Short mmCIF file of C-alpha atoms in Angstrom, two decimals:
data_model
loop_
_atom_site.label_atom_id
_atom_site.label_comp_id
_atom_site.label_asym_id
_atom_site.label_seq_id
_atom_site.Cartn_x
_atom_site.Cartn_y
_atom_site.Cartn_z
CA MET A 1 0.13 -0.07 -0.54
CA ASP A 2 0.44 3.34 -1.28
CA HIS A 3 0.66 5.96 0.85
CA SER A 4 2.40 9.82 1.60
CA PHE A 5 5.10 10.06 4.47
CA ALA A 6 5.29 13.38 4.17
CA THR A 7 2.70 14.93 5.93
CA PRO A 8 0.49 13.51 8.66
CA SER A 9 -2.58 14.95 7.11
CA GLY A 10 -1.97 12.79 3.93
CA PHE A 11 -2.48 9.72 5.43
CA ARG A 12 -5.05 11.06 7.37
CA GLN A 13 -6.65 11.17 4.25
CA ARG A 14 -5.34 8.28 3.15
CA LYS A 15 -6.83 6.44 5.63
CA LEU A 16 -10.89 8.03 5.46
CA PRO A 17 -11.87 6.51 2.33
CA PRO A 18 -11.35 2.88 3.68
CA ARG A 19 -13.48 3.96 6.82
CA MET A 20 -16.81 5.24 5.46
CA ARG A 21 -17.04 2.28 3.22
CA MET A 22 -16.99 -0.24 5.61
CA ARG A 23 -19.07 0.32 8.43
CA GLY A 24 -19.40 -3.37 9.70
CA SER A 25 -17.22 -4.33 12.28
CA ALA A 26 -14.52 -5.49 9.15
CA ALA A 27 -13.41 -1.57 9.47
CA ASP A 28 -12.33 -2.57 12.92
CA MET A 29 -11.18 -6.04 11.61
CA THR A 30 -9.01 -4.13 8.62
CA ASP A 31 -7.88 -0.65 9.78
CA PRO A 32 -5.82 -2.11 12.60
CA SER A 33 -4.20 -4.72 10.72
CA GLN A 34 -3.40 -1.98 8.09
CA LEU A 35 -2.36 0.91 11.13
CA PHE A 36 0.34 -2.02 12.31
CA GLU A 37 1.84 -2.45 9.29
CA ASP A 38 2.15 1.51 8.29
CA THR A 39 3.43 2.07 11.91
CA SER A 40 6.47 -0.92 11.26
CA THR A 41 6.72 0.35 7.87
CA SER A 42 7.60 3.74 8.44
CA SER A 43 9.59 3.11 11.10
CA GLY A 44 12.80 5.30 9.81
CA SER A 45 9.89 7.61 9.24
CA PRO A 46 9.93 10.82 11.35
CA GLY A 47 8.38 10.22 14.79
CA MET A 48 5.50 12.34 13.75
CA GLU A 49 4.64 10.25 11.22
CA TYR A 50 4.65 7.71 14.20
CA ARG A 51 2.72 9.92 16.65
CA ALA A 52 0.01 10.77 13.97
CA SER A 53 -0.26 7.12 13.01
CA GLU A 54 -0.44 6.43 17.55
CA THR A 55 -2.94 9.07 17.71
CA GLN A 56 -5.35 7.86 14.78
CA SER A 57 -5.44 4.76 15.61
CA ALA A 58 -6.68 5.19 19.20
CA GLY A 59 -9.31 7.73 16.61
CA PHE A 60 -10.59 5.58 15.31
CA THR A 61 -11.07 3.01 18.15
CA ALA A 62 -13.49 6.18 18.88
CA GLN A 63 -14.37 6.60 15.66
CA SER A 64 -15.50 3.38 15.26
CA LEU A 65 -16.85 2.63 18.06
CA LEU A 66 -19.73 6.02 17.02
CA SER A 67 -19.32 5.44 13.25
CA ASP A 68 -21.31 8.42 12.73
CA PRO A 69 -19.52 11.12 10.68
CA MET A 70 -22.22 13.64 12.71
CA SER A 71 -20.55 12.79 15.91
CA ASN A 72 -17.02 12.00 15.08
CA LEU A 73 -17.22 16.20 13.50
CA ALA A 74 -19.32 17.04 16.72
CA MET A 75 -15.91 14.96 18.25
CA ALA A 76 -13.35 17.08 16.94
CA TYR A 77 -15.45 20.71 18.14
CA GLY A 78 -15.42 19.69 21.56
CA SER A 79 -11.85 18.86 21.41
CA SER A 80 -11.01 22.34 19.91
CA LEU A 81 -12.79 24.58 22.29
CA ALA A 82 -11.71 22.57 25.29
CA THR A 83 -7.93 23.78 24.19
CA GLN A 84 -8.67 27.22 23.23
CA GLY A 85 -10.82 27.10 26.52
CA LYS A 86 -8.01 25.87 27.72
CA ASP A 87 -5.00 28.12 26.62
CA MET A 88 -7.46 31.36 27.59
CA VAL A 89 -7.94 29.60 30.83
CA ASP A 90 -3.81 29.42 31.12
CA LYS A 91 -2.98 32.64 29.49
CA ARG A 92 -5.82 34.05 32.30
CA LEU A 93 -3.96 32.03 34.69
CA TYR A 94 -0.36 33.06 33.88
CA GLN A 95 -1.51 36.82 34.39
CA PHE A 96 -2.21 36.69 37.89
CA ILE A 97 0.40 33.40 39.64
CA PRO A 98 3.41 33.19 37.38
CA ILE A 99 3.45 28.96 36.99
CA SER A 100 6.50 29.18 36.29
CA LYS A 101 8.04 30.56 39.14
CA LEU A 102 6.26 28.61 40.96
CA LYS A 103 7.64 25.28 39.97
CA TYR A 104 11.16 26.74 40.34
CA TYR A 105 9.97 27.07 44.14
CA PHE A 106 9.02 23.53 44.63
CA ALA A 107 12.11 21.92 42.08
CA VAL A 108 13.33 20.21 45.50
CA ASP A 109 15.35 17.09 46.41
CA THR A 110 14.74 15.19 49.62
CA MET A 111 18.22 16.29 50.62
CA TYR A 112 18.08 19.94 50.10
CA VAL A 113 15.39 18.91 52.71
CA GLY A 114 17.02 17.61 54.94
CA LYS A 115 20.15 19.50 54.44
CA LYS A 116 17.38 22.78 54.59
CA LEU A 117 16.64 21.90 57.87
CA GLY A 118 19.34 21.55 59.35
CA LEU A 119 20.25 24.85 58.27
CA LEU A 120 17.33 26.51 60.02
CA VAL A 121 18.00 24.88 64.02
CA PHE A 122 21.66 24.67 63.06
CA PRO A 123 22.78 27.65 61.13
CA TYR A 124 26.29 28.26 62.97
CA MET A 125 28.52 26.63 60.48
CA HIS A 126 26.75 27.23 57.31
CA GLU A 127 30.23 29.75 55.34
CA ASN A 128 28.70 30.63 52.12
CA TRP A 129 25.04 32.39 52.36
CA GLU A 130 25.07 33.19 48.52
CA VAL A 131 22.76 31.90 46.09
CA ARG A 132 24.13 30.75 43.24
CA TYR A 133 23.33 31.78 39.38
CA GLN A 134 23.06 30.06 36.33
CA GLN A 135 23.41 32.78 33.55
CA ASP A 136 20.84 35.61 34.83
CA THR A 137 18.47 33.46 36.70
CA PRO A 138 19.17 31.58 40.70
CA VAL A 139 19.83 27.99 40.71
CA ALA A 140 17.00 25.76 41.45
CA PRO A 141 16.18 24.68 45.06
CA ARG A 142 17.69 21.18 44.31
CA PHE A 143 20.52 22.33 43.19
CA ASP A 144 21.45 25.05 45.75
CA ILE A 145 21.00 24.82 49.06
CA ASN A 146 20.74 28.21 49.61
CA ALA A 147 18.20 28.76 47.06
CA PRO A 148 14.40 29.28 49.06
CA ASP A 149 11.69 27.88 48.17
CA LEU A 150 8.09 27.64 48.83
CA TYR A 151 8.05 23.37 49.70
CA ILE A 152 9.08 23.67 53.19
CA PRO A 153 7.21 26.69 54.04
CA ALA A 154 3.99 25.16 52.39
CA MET A 155 4.84 21.78 53.94
CA ALA A 156 5.57 23.58 57.97
CA PHE A 157 2.46 25.65 57.31
CA LEU A 158 -0.28 22.73 57.62
CA THR A 159 2.06 20.63 59.80
CA TYR A 160 1.68 23.54 61.53
CA ILE A 161 -2.42 24.02 62.02
CA LEU A 162 -1.71 19.87 62.25
CA VAL A 163 0.38 19.90 65.41
CA ALA A 164 -2.43 22.46 66.51
CA GLY A 165 -4.99 20.25 65.46
CA LEU A 166 -2.86 17.27 67.97
CA ALA A 167 -1.87 20.28 71.15
CA LEU A 168 -5.33 21.43 71.52
CA GLY A 169 -6.89 17.71 71.51
CA THR A 170 -4.92 16.05 73.88
CA GLN A 171 -5.17 18.85 76.70
CA ASN A 172 -7.41 19.25 78.93
CA SER A 173 -9.36 22.80 80.07
CA PHE A 174 -11.13 22.78 82.60
CA ILE A 175 -14.24 24.10 81.00
CA PHE A 176 -14.62 21.24 78.03
CA LEU A 177 -13.27 17.60 78.27
CA HIS A 178 -10.46 19.05 75.60
CA ARG A 179 -9.91 21.96 73.80
CA PHE A 180 -11.20 20.92 70.50
CA SER A 181 -13.19 21.90 67.67
CA PRO A 182 -12.67 22.43 64.23
CA GLU A 183 -14.00 25.62 64.35
CA ILE A 184 -10.75 26.26 66.42
CA LEU A 185 -8.54 23.97 63.39
CA GLY A 186 -10.24 26.76 61.31
CA MET A 187 -8.73 29.94 63.82
CA GLN A 188 -5.84 28.22 63.39
CA ALA A 189 -5.57 28.35 60.08
CA SER A 190 -6.56 31.61 59.04
CA SER A 191 -5.48 33.60 61.63
CA ALA A 192 -1.56 32.09 60.84
CA LEU A 193 -2.18 32.64 57.38
CA ILE A 194 -3.48 36.55 57.74
CA TRP A 195 -0.85 37.20 60.02
CA LEU A 196 1.76 35.86 57.13
CA ILE A 197 -0.02 38.32 55.17
CA ILE A 198 0.56 41.07 56.69
CA GLU A 199 4.29 40.21 57.84
CA VAL A 200 4.61 39.86 53.87
CA GLY A 201 2.92 43.21 53.35
CA VAL A 202 4.29 45.14 55.70
CA THR A 203 8.21 43.85 54.65
CA LEU A 204 7.15 45.29 51.29
CA LEU A 205 5.77 48.30 52.60
CA SER A 206 8.90 48.96 54.04
CA LEU A 207 10.99 48.03 50.98
CA TYR A 208 9.36 49.87 48.69
CA ILE A 209 9.76 52.68 51.27
CA MET A 210 13.92 52.57 51.30
CA THR A 211 13.63 51.90 47.68
CA VAL A 212 15.42 49.44 48.32
CA ASN A 213 17.21 46.75 44.33
CA THR A 214 16.84 44.04 45.57
CA ASP A 215 15.38 41.16 43.52
CA LEU A 216 13.36 39.72 46.32
CA THR A 217 10.19 38.87 44.91
CA THR A 218 6.86 38.31 46.66
CA ILE A 219 7.88 34.70 46.42
CA ASP A 220 10.80 34.67 48.02
CA LEU A 221 9.81 36.59 51.22
CA ILE A 222 6.76 34.41 52.09
CA ALA A 223 9.12 31.55 51.75
CA PHE A 224 11.33 33.85 54.42
CA SER A 225 8.46 34.38 55.79
CA GLY A 226 7.59 30.90 56.48
CA TYR A 227 10.68 29.19 56.96
CA LYS A 228 9.70 29.66 61.62
CA TYR A 229 6.49 27.27 60.95
CA VAL A 230 9.22 25.21 61.35
CA GLY A 231 10.78 26.28 64.12
CA MET A 232 7.16 26.83 65.89
CA ILE A 233 6.31 23.19 65.25
CA ILE A 234 9.85 21.65 66.83
CA GLY A 235 8.89 23.74 69.52
CA VAL A 236 5.11 22.61 70.08
CA LEU A 237 6.05 19.19 69.95
CA SER A 238 8.56 19.06 72.54
CA GLY A 239 6.72 21.26 74.91
CA LEU A 240 3.20 18.67 73.86
CA ILE A 241 6.48 15.21 74.64
CA PHE A 242 8.48 16.72 77.28
CA GLY A 243 6.58 19.56 79.10
CA ARG A 244 5.89 23.30 79.39
CA ILE A 245 10.62 23.64 80.01
CA CYS A 246 11.12 21.26 77.20
CA TYR A 247 8.80 23.81 74.65
CA TYR A 248 10.38 27.18 76.14
CA LEU A 249 13.95 25.06 75.82
CA MET A 250 13.11 24.95 72.17
CA LEU A 251 11.27 27.45 70.99
CA LEU A 252 14.46 29.31 72.98
CA TRP A 253 17.54 27.06 70.02
CA CYS A 254 14.51 27.61 67.42
CA CYS A 255 14.35 31.60 68.07
CA ILE A 256 17.59 32.71 67.66
CA ALA A 257 18.81 29.48 64.55
CA ILE A 258 15.84 31.69 62.72
CA VAL A 259 17.57 34.76 63.70
CA VAL A 260 20.96 34.21 62.52
CA PHE A 261 19.76 32.07 59.74
CA MET A 262 17.19 35.41 58.44
CA VAL A 263 20.07 37.86 58.76
CA ARG A 264 22.62 36.02 57.44
CA SER A 265 20.49 35.29 54.15
CA LEU A 266 19.19 38.37 53.57
CA ARG A 267 21.91 40.32 54.84
CA LEU A 268 23.18 39.31 50.97
CA LYS A 269 20.27 40.50 49.40
CA ILE A 270 19.10 44.03 50.95
CA LEU A 271 21.93 45.55 51.78
CA SER A 272 25.01 46.23 49.08
CA GLU A 273 27.71 44.17 47.96
CA ALA A 274 30.38 46.17 50.13
CA ALA A 275 28.21 46.37 53.63
CA ALA A 276 27.51 42.45 53.51
CA GLU A 277 30.87 42.28 52.35
CA GLY A 278 31.80 43.02 56.95
CA LYS A 279 33.19 46.81 56.22
CA LEU A 280 31.01 49.33 58.27
CA ILE A 281 29.78 51.81 55.42
CA ARG A 282 28.70 54.94 57.16
CA GLY A 283 26.09 55.70 55.45
CA SER A 284 22.54 56.21 56.02
CA LYS A 285 20.99 54.67 53.81
CA ASN A 286 22.65 51.95 54.43
CA GLN A 287 22.23 51.70 58.53
CA LEU A 288 18.29 52.43 57.16
CA ARG A 289 19.30 48.47 55.09
CA MET A 290 20.60 47.04 58.22
CA TYR A 291 18.13 48.48 60.73
CA LEU A 292 15.39 46.83 58.25
CA THR A 293 16.75 43.45 57.57
CA ILE A 294 17.66 43.25 61.58
CA THR A 295 13.65 44.35 62.26
CA ILE A 296 12.46 41.68 60.13
CA ALA A 297 14.46 39.36 61.65
CA VAL A 298 14.01 39.86 65.00
CA VAL A 299 9.99 40.23 64.60
CA GLN A 300 10.54 36.57 63.40
CA PRO A 301 10.07 34.90 67.21
CA ILE A 302 7.51 37.36 68.27
CA PHE A 303 5.87 35.75 65.62
CA MET A 304 6.76 32.23 66.50
CA TYR A 305 5.86 32.99 70.70
CA PHE A 306 3.15 34.25 69.65
CA LEU A 307 1.62 31.49 67.58
CA THR A 308 2.44 29.28 69.64
CA TYR A 309 2.45 30.31 73.37
CA HIS A 310 -1.43 29.42 73.40
CA LEU A 311 -1.09 26.01 72.66
CA VAL A 312 1.42 24.29 75.06
CA ARG A 313 0.07 25.35 77.82
CA MET B 1 -5.28 36.75 68.44
CA ALA B 2 -8.53 35.23 65.98
CA PHE B 3 -8.23 36.73 63.16
CA THR B 4 -10.29 35.67 59.85
CA LEU B 5 -10.04 36.75 55.70
CA TYR B 6 -12.90 39.22 56.83
CA SER B 7 -11.22 40.72 59.07
CA LEU B 8 -8.50 41.50 57.26
CA ILE B 9 -10.50 42.60 54.43
CA GLN B 10 -11.49 45.31 57.51
CA ALA B 11 -8.52 46.05 57.83
CA ALA B 12 -7.28 46.85 55.18
CA ILE B 13 -10.20 48.60 54.05
CA LEU B 14 -10.06 50.68 56.46
CA CYS B 15 -6.09 51.99 56.43
CA VAL B 16 -6.69 52.57 52.59
CA ASN B 17 -9.99 55.01 53.30
CA ALA B 18 -7.65 56.73 55.89
CA VAL B 19 -4.93 57.77 53.12
CA ALA B 20 -7.27 58.47 50.61
CA VAL B 21 -9.27 60.87 52.97
CA LEU B 22 -6.42 63.49 53.07
CA HIS B 23 -6.54 65.83 51.29
CA GLU B 24 -4.29 67.62 48.97
CA GLU B 25 -4.10 71.53 49.63
CA ARG B 26 -6.74 71.90 53.06
CA PHE B 27 -4.12 69.16 54.98
CA LEU B 28 -1.48 68.29 53.11
CA SER B 29 0.54 71.51 52.16
CA LYS B 30 -0.30 72.83 55.67
CA ILE B 31 1.72 69.64 57.16
CA GLY B 32 5.07 70.06 53.97
CA TRP B 33 3.64 66.85 53.32
CA GLY B 34 2.86 67.82 49.25
CA ALA B 35 2.57 67.11 45.98
CA ASP B 36 5.39 68.71 45.22
CA HIS B 37 7.38 69.45 48.54
CA GLY B 38 7.67 65.62 47.25
CA ILE B 39 9.61 66.36 44.54
CA GLY B 40 12.62 67.83 45.47
CA GLY B 41 15.73 67.29 43.34
CA PHE B 42 16.30 64.43 40.76
CA GLY B 43 18.77 62.53 42.76
CA ASP B 44 19.05 59.43 42.06
CA GLU B 45 17.98 59.32 45.75
CA PRO B 46 14.56 59.58 45.64
CA GLY B 47 14.69 59.69 49.48
CA ILE B 48 12.29 57.70 52.29
CA LYS B 49 10.01 61.98 52.71
CA SER B 50 9.51 61.70 48.84
CA GLN B 51 9.06 57.94 48.43
CA LEU B 52 6.13 58.10 50.92
CA LEU B 53 4.41 61.61 49.82
CA ASN B 54 5.00 59.68 46.44
CA LEU B 55 2.89 56.40 47.51
CA ILE B 56 -0.03 58.43 49.21
CA ARG B 57 0.27 60.22 45.83
CA SER B 58 -0.54 57.91 43.80
CA VAL B 59 -2.44 55.41 46.75
CA ARG B 60 -5.32 58.77 46.86
CA THR B 61 -5.03 58.95 42.50
CA VAL B 62 -5.56 55.49 42.04
CA MET B 63 -7.82 54.11 44.44
CA ARG B 64 -10.21 56.61 44.72
CA VAL B 65 -13.32 55.41 42.06
CA PRO B 66 -12.40 51.92 43.19
CA LEU B 67 -12.76 52.71 47.16
CA ILE B 68 -16.77 54.31 45.59
CA ALA B 69 -17.33 50.93 45.38
CA VAL B 70 -16.15 49.27 48.06
CA ASN B 71 -17.50 51.27 50.60
CA SER B 72 -20.60 50.93 49.35
CA VAL B 73 -20.09 47.41 49.03
CA THR B 74 -19.17 47.15 53.00
CA ILE B 75 -21.47 49.29 53.69
CA VAL B 76 -24.45 47.22 52.71
CA LEU B 77 -23.09 43.64 53.50
CA LEU B 78 -22.48 44.96 57.35
CA LEU B 79 -26.11 46.86 57.40
CA LEU B 80 -27.99 43.14 56.03
CA PHE B 81 -26.02 41.05 57.95
CA GLY B 82 -23.93 42.52 60.77
#
């Protein structure tokens, strides 16, 4: 059988007349065998032909089920409409939430997560805090431990809500038997989320007012603000297991660790390069930026304490 | 510390209303925060005060019309649902 290898459409036209002639089950018999032979002989042709033949075979089995040109037309029209709708939705969604940028923040692997968690709890030994760049774009978090990611903050936030539910459920208050109820869980979640939004909003506002030219995006700030949930979880869990003294000790440790972590991470991004290397540059701008960095870092332990002290009582 | 999303929206609306209510000539110029004070020199350092003044002026310009709609909706909702 000679058929055109040149274009898939030619291939499709070649197949159409036999299908319309044979409407019965004989069509199932001969067409798949023809298609199988086609793909084997066209194995040397470019991959586009092979994919076209595969979709043709899938379309053919569906079409032979319906065996009606009108429904075939309707299906083709419907699938084109669906593709158009999907494109439109993607375009609109992309205007609000940059999805490809979000994907960068979730490109993590287990080793990165483990090392980053260790860094959040014990940042004192780490030497090099710079984010490596690769042709103007930051390297994915998978390859550079200093890059911020959204996986740990998102997971830590969800775990914090669950741990809050656990803490409220296992405690006895003098009014009810347990202080837990589903509404309280929702309230914890929304209040933590709202404090996060407020914190990121105030940070963005102060960065704008001080005209700091950094490459810190909003998502970076959300990531940095979300790292404190890890310390909160550690504090609350140890407080549940070992008692209030342990809660205070672990919270203190995690607070100091996250202050050091934030100062060292943000110093490179907010301050100018010379000041970040440790030289004291006496300019009002750099002083202001240093104050901003320290304020952001010091506000974290305050939040950590306020969002957890009512859970361990 | 019981926050809901609605209280955040209320707080944001109140703050933006507060900024939008500041009148240009009756108030801001009197305390030296007018628009003409903001455009100091064209140096590379805008400075905090001019950034703040810019921010106030742009909020007032941009948010004036949407605030009318948002305030009306909020008032109606508060009247209906308390």
